[in-house]
XYZ file of C-alpha atoms in Angstrom:
383
model
C 0.000 0.000 0.000
C 1.069 3.582 -0.731
C 0.396 6.467 1.640
C 0.563 10.224 1.065
C 0.670 12.522 4.085
C -0.187 16.207 3.684
C 1.978 17.540 6.502
C 0.666 21.093 6.217
C -1.558 23.393 4.167
C 0.925 26.238 4.657
C 2.779 27.166 1.469
C 5.094 29.945 0.305
C 4.307 29.558 -3.397
C 1.188 31.088 -4.950
C 0.310 28.708 -7.745
C -2.565 29.413 -10.095
C -3.739 25.782 -10.076
C -3.540 25.278 -6.306
C -4.929 27.545 -3.610
C -3.392 25.819 -0.613
C -1.443 29.013 0.004
C -4.731 30.895 0.499
C -6.017 28.324 3.028
C -3.183 27.587 5.473
C -3.475 25.290 8.466
C -2.308 26.266 11.943
C 1.133 24.815 12.785
C 0.092 23.769 16.272
C -2.876 21.782 14.892
C -1.075 19.888 12.146
C -0.746 16.110 12.265
C 1.596 15.206 15.094
C 4.434 12.727 15.448
C 2.218 10.792 17.847
C -0.427 10.400 15.158
C 2.081 9.621 12.409
C 3.542 6.916 14.643
C 0.363 4.907 13.929
C 1.456 4.351 10.325
C 2.808 0.785 10.318
C 5.964 -0.639 8.813
C 5.722 -2.270 5.398
C 4.374 0.685 3.408
C 5.430 0.382 -0.241
C 5.685 4.102 -0.957
C 5.231 7.007 1.437
C 5.041 10.581 0.170
C 5.410 13.589 2.479
C 3.697 16.475 0.751
C 1.727 19.651 1.362
C 1.308 22.573 1.148
C 5.028 22.901 1.607
C 6.541 20.228 3.899
C 9.757 22.174 4.526
C 7.670 24.681 6.510
C 7.268 22.006 9.187
C 9.884 22.733 11.840
C 9.914 19.018 12.753
C 10.401 17.679 9.211
C 13.597 15.859 10.176
C 11.821 14.138 13.068
C 8.996 13.117 10.724
C 11.508 11.583 8.323
C 13.329 9.797 11.161
C 10.018 8.294 12.252
C 8.695 7.205 8.859
C 11.789 6.397 6.809
C 12.174 2.857 8.287
C 8.509 2.079 7.597
C 8.496 2.459 3.811
C 10.263 0.786 0.931
C 10.595 4.283 -0.511
C 10.077 7.674 1.108
C 9.492 10.788 -0.994
C 9.373 14.463 -0.084
C 7.424 16.629 -2.537
C 8.544 20.236 -2.110
C 8.414 23.540 -3.967
C 12.195 23.781 -3.582
C 12.268 27.347 -2.304
C 14.046 26.171 0.856
C 16.270 23.358 -0.367
C 18.640 24.033 2.504
C 15.994 22.523 4.803
C 16.228 19.274 2.835
C 20.003 19.042 3.212
C 19.959 17.331 6.655
C 17.514 14.752 5.264
C 19.710 13.910 2.274
C 22.856 13.789 4.384
C 21.279 11.188 6.663
C 19.091 9.377 4.122
C 20.635 9.818 0.649
C 18.111 7.497 -0.998
C 15.081 9.578 0.029
C 13.296 10.625 -3.148
C 13.110 14.418 -3.591
C 10.820 16.019 -6.175
C 10.633 19.789 -6.561
C 7.592 21.289 -8.277
C 8.494 23.301 -11.375
C 6.164 24.474 -14.119
C 8.673 25.278 -16.849
C 11.688 27.442 -17.475
C 12.184 30.681 -15.535
C 9.542 32.965 -17.027
C 6.898 30.240 -17.303
C 7.482 28.992 -13.776
C 7.248 32.495 -12.338
C 4.012 33.193 -14.211
C 2.295 29.983 -13.051
C 3.765 29.607 -9.572
C 4.447 33.225 -8.573
C 8.032 32.409 -7.609
C 10.849 34.832 -8.326
C 13.948 33.026 -9.641
C 12.186 29.739 -8.898
C 13.701 27.775 -11.771
C 17.288 28.574 -10.895
C 16.751 28.140 -7.142
C 15.260 24.676 -7.637
C 17.879 23.432 -10.088
C 20.745 24.807 -7.988
C 19.150 23.267 -4.893
C 18.929 19.833 -6.502
C 22.515 19.980 -7.703
C 23.586 20.900 -4.165
C 21.596 17.950 -2.776
C 23.371 15.709 -5.270
C 26.740 16.984 -4.001
C 25.611 15.888 -0.536
C 24.931 12.372 -1.806
C 21.289 12.544 -2.926
C 20.513 9.614 -5.220
C 16.926 10.180 -6.406
C 16.427 13.828 -7.262
C 14.109 15.435 -9.760
C 11.524 17.942 -10.863
C 7.747 17.603 -11.074
C 5.603 19.514 -13.556
C 1.819 19.976 -13.743
C 1.006 19.974 -17.467
C -1.358 22.751 -18.561
C -1.953 25.177 -21.417
C 0.709 27.575 -20.172
C 3.637 25.136 -20.135
C 2.868 22.186 -22.439
C 5.017 23.620 -25.236
C 8.088 23.356 -22.967
C 7.639 19.701 -21.942
C 10.131 18.073 -24.293
C 12.842 20.662 -23.696
C 12.248 20.492 -19.946
C 12.681 16.709 -20.026
C 15.852 17.049 -22.090
C 17.220 19.642 -19.679
C 16.459 17.519 -16.614
C 17.949 14.460 -18.305
C 21.113 16.374 -19.181
C 21.509 17.340 -15.516
C 20.969 13.798 -14.275
C 17.585 14.739 -12.790
C 14.268 12.932 -13.061
C 11.099 14.536 -14.433
C 7.720 13.568 -12.998
C 4.488 14.778 -14.597
C 0.834 15.266 -13.757
C -1.862 17.418 -15.296
C -4.519 19.771 -14.017
C -6.982 18.107 -11.650
C -9.552 19.269 -9.169
C -9.344 17.991 -5.629
C -9.697 19.040 -2.029
C -5.919 19.196 -1.617
C -5.880 22.147 -4.036
C -8.802 24.042 -2.457
C -10.232 24.911 -5.866
C -12.433 23.210 -8.440
C -12.024 25.122 -11.711
C -8.820 23.518 -12.984
C -9.159 22.610 -16.653
C -7.045 22.263 -19.769
C -8.615 24.567 -22.351
C -6.946 23.681 -25.640
C -7.143 19.944 -25.048
C -6.103 18.666 -28.467
C -3.091 20.946 -28.600
C -1.895 19.985 -25.107
C -2.477 16.275 -25.816
C -0.313 16.463 -28.950
C 2.443 18.150 -26.961
C 2.372 15.330 -24.396
C 2.859 12.926 -27.322
C 6.285 14.446 -27.878
C 7.193 13.856 -24.235
C 6.018 10.223 -24.412
C 8.206 9.598 -27.452
C 11.208 11.326 -25.865
C 10.869 9.211 -22.726
C 10.736 6.020 -24.781
C 13.962 7.075 -26.500
C 15.741 7.307 -23.153
C 17.860 4.415 -21.907
C 16.364 4.253 -18.418
C 13.593 1.664 -17.957
C 11.772 3.910 -15.483
C 11.371 6.542 -18.199
C 9.683 3.978 -20.442
C 7.042 3.383 -17.775
C 6.737 7.128 -17.221
C 5.915 7.271 -20.919
C 2.932 4.997 -20.241
C 1.876 7.187 -17.331
C 1.965 10.178 -19.704
C -0.141 8.227 -22.200
C -2.716 8.153 -19.412
C -2.350 11.918 -19.069
C -3.243 12.288 -22.765
C -6.484 10.402 -22.142
C -7.079 12.536 -19.049
C -6.530 15.792 -20.949
C -8.942 14.658 -23.661
C -11.590 13.881 -21.034
C -11.566 10.158 -21.751
C -11.682 7.067 -19.567
C -8.563 6.276 -17.564
C -6.356 3.509 -18.929
C -6.579 1.317 -15.822
C -9.163 1.045 -13.029
C -8.550 3.094 -9.890
C -7.476 1.219 -6.745
C -7.686 4.134 -4.285
C -8.687 3.003 -0.812
C -7.145 -0.404 -1.450
C -3.628 0.364 -2.664
C -3.460 4.051 -1.782
C -4.488 6.278 1.162
C -4.316 10.023 1.783
C -3.820 11.605 5.217
C -4.615 15.321 5.558
C -2.941 17.837 7.934
C -5.397 16.994 10.749
C -5.019 13.223 10.455
C -8.255 12.634 8.552
C -7.727 9.731 6.164
C -9.256 9.395 2.690
C -9.091 7.022 -0.261
C -7.775 9.872 -2.408
C -7.406 13.648 -2.445
C -10.306 14.290 -4.834
C -13.456 13.074 -3.082
C -13.856 14.178 0.536
C -16.858 11.843 0.827
C -14.454 8.878 0.613
C -13.279 9.338 4.185
C -11.989 6.229 5.933
C -11.585 7.689 9.400
C -9.320 9.765 11.626
C -5.785 8.592 12.254
C -5.753 11.092 15.108
C -8.534 9.215 16.946
C -8.369 5.677 15.513
C -5.812 2.951 14.995
C -4.439 2.105 11.563
C -6.249 -1.241 11.568
C -9.570 0.430 12.372
C -9.124 2.716 9.389
C -8.098 0.133 6.785
C -10.364 -2.732 7.891
C -13.366 -0.971 9.446
C -16.881 -0.670 7.984
C -16.078 2.686 6.397
C -13.308 1.017 4.359
C -15.752 -1.420 2.761
C -18.171 1.386 1.856
C -15.374 3.530 0.427
C -13.964 0.718 -1.737
C -17.397 0.040 -3.179
C -17.697 3.746 -4.021
C -14.289 3.737 -5.693
C -15.328 0.803 -7.892
C -18.221 2.864 -9.289
C -16.511 6.274 -9.229
C -17.164 8.476 -12.275
C -14.219 10.798 -11.657
C -11.775 10.829 -14.558
C -8.578 11.053 -12.525
C -5.059 10.013 -13.460
C -2.876 11.414 -10.698
C 0.601 10.113 -10.059
C -0.361 8.436 -6.771
C -3.380 6.490 -7.950
C -2.051 5.940 -11.499
C 1.207 4.471 -10.246
C -0.554 2.022 -7.940
C -2.929 1.049 -10.758
C 0.087 0.243 -12.958
C 1.654 -2.045 -10.368
C 1.063 -5.736 -9.868
C -1.487 -6.144 -7.039
C 0.770 -8.502 -5.063
C 4.306 -7.538 -6.055
C 4.877 -3.789 -5.820
C 8.040 -3.762 -7.932
C 6.463 -5.546 -10.904
C 4.140 -3.816 -13.410
C 0.771 -5.139 -14.503
C 0.590 -6.908 -17.846
C -1.097 -4.069 -19.778
C 1.515 -1.358 -19.143
C 4.319 -3.903 -19.583
C 3.022 -4.952 -23.012
C 2.616 -1.313 -24.049
C 6.150 -0.432 -22.952
C 7.757 -3.402 -24.726
C 5.848 -2.790 -27.971
C 6.396 0.952 -28.121
C 10.004 0.932 -26.960
C 10.699 -1.420 -29.870
C 8.778 0.813 -32.287
C 10.660 3.942 -31.249
C 13.987 2.075 -31.335
C 13.264 1.125 -34.954
C 12.455 4.719 -35.871
C 8.700 4.214 -35.988
C 6.090 6.427 -34.365
C 3.928 5.501 -31.409
C 0.409 4.842 -32.676
C -1.344 6.989 -30.102
C -4.674 6.645 -31.899
C -4.791 2.989 -30.829
C -5.078 4.055 -27.192
C -6.920 7.387 -27.220
C -9.673 8.779 -29.443
C -8.568 12.126 -30.818
C -11.947 12.655 -32.450
C -13.383 13.178 -28.970
C -11.888 16.079 -27.041
C -14.511 16.571 -24.371
C -15.136 20.177 -23.394
C -12.742 21.771 -25.867
C -12.497 25.523 -25.195
C -10.157 27.450 -27.473
C -9.073 30.193 -25.089
C -6.065 30.595 -22.818
C -6.275 29.559 -19.210
C -6.286 32.617 -16.913
C -3.418 32.944 -14.450
C -2.803 35.606 -11.803
C 0.062 38.097 -12.060
C 3.351 36.871 -10.614
C 3.821 37.133 -6.875
C 6.647 38.976 -5.231
C 9.918 37.984 -3.646
C 9.914 34.414 -2.385
C 6.435 33.676 -3.633
C 4.636 34.908 -0.546
C 1.109 36.049 -1.290
C 0.624 39.781 -1.472
C -2.212 41.729 0.073
C -4.253 41.238 -3.100
C -5.527 37.898 -1.761
C -6.740 37.429 1.791
C -5.641 34.196 3.418
C -8.283 32.261 5.313
C -6.626 30.245 8.048
C -8.220 26.835 8.585
C -8.704 25.562 12.092
C -8.901 21.848 12.842
C -12.500 22.234 14.003
C -13.663 24.160 10.915
C -15.735 22.372 8.252
C -13.336 21.308 5.503
C -13.621 20.660 1.756
C -17.128 22.089 1.383
C -16.504 24.150 -1.747
C -19.652 24.705 -3.802
C -19.805 22.341 -6.763
C -17.493 19.770 -5.219
C -14.268 18.617 -6.828
C -15.102 16.947 -10.126
C -12.851 15.870 -12.986
C -14.660 15.334 -16.284
């Protein structure tokens, strides 16, 4: 099983596709070490995310607690304070670090409101590599404003010895907004094609399977059915900053329980778990996020082995690309159906100032643990 823990809703970026920074949690109310200690050993993949996890003053203690309990531990950060990740990498060089980046300097600043964000992140990763970091990379959210840079961004990361993870615009309670959408769907889908082909050309096997994951993003962008059934609630759980535990970060109605008040076994085997898994089986959300997509691609019993469908696709299309042939994308997605095509640019706010801190133009609404959460009008739906 994979687990993602949102350590905080505080964030010092001001991204257009995520309004966590407008809805911060209170540090003293965020999920405690005592609560996190309930997560058992034997987790396949554990992701510490946010908000911005480096804003937790006890991040090192969190890592010390959870590192021995997972086959792989990841920290997903905005990279604006890479120096706070240095003690982690010194002690645990194999911890996976992914820094969110939405393109080269100008593009990243426009989408994320971060001054000098591109250079700060790349320099930070190279410094972490000097300290012994072994699994370092960037993570991009594909959208209208950056899709044209995908191939060059992958080539740049590859040239620096860095990984490149991808997702695309989704709605979900983690983002505190529900109007994320790709507008020029056909154009963005075609640009992801180039990234898929480039990844298949790479020598690293993991990039070949990332190519399959990006094939799923093409289907997602076009508003079509996901390539593989979702296994959220069975193979994947989400813990929010107050210890509330969900099958995923999209549907707040799929709540399994409270890790703050219950044991791990009560959450994963209790009556709520059965109800939630039944709801997942009939879910109409068209999601293809890294967390749930990756678990769907894995063998249900052996976490390091892929399922047959992605394995066949990778073998066939790696051979095709190696022989100079094109990937036949039309076999897997229907380009004649681009649901909800809107030929207009996606609006983004003006860049933020300094370190990405929100200016007075937007009022932050601090969330208390006892406040009602995730009640945004219209819910969080992905067509």
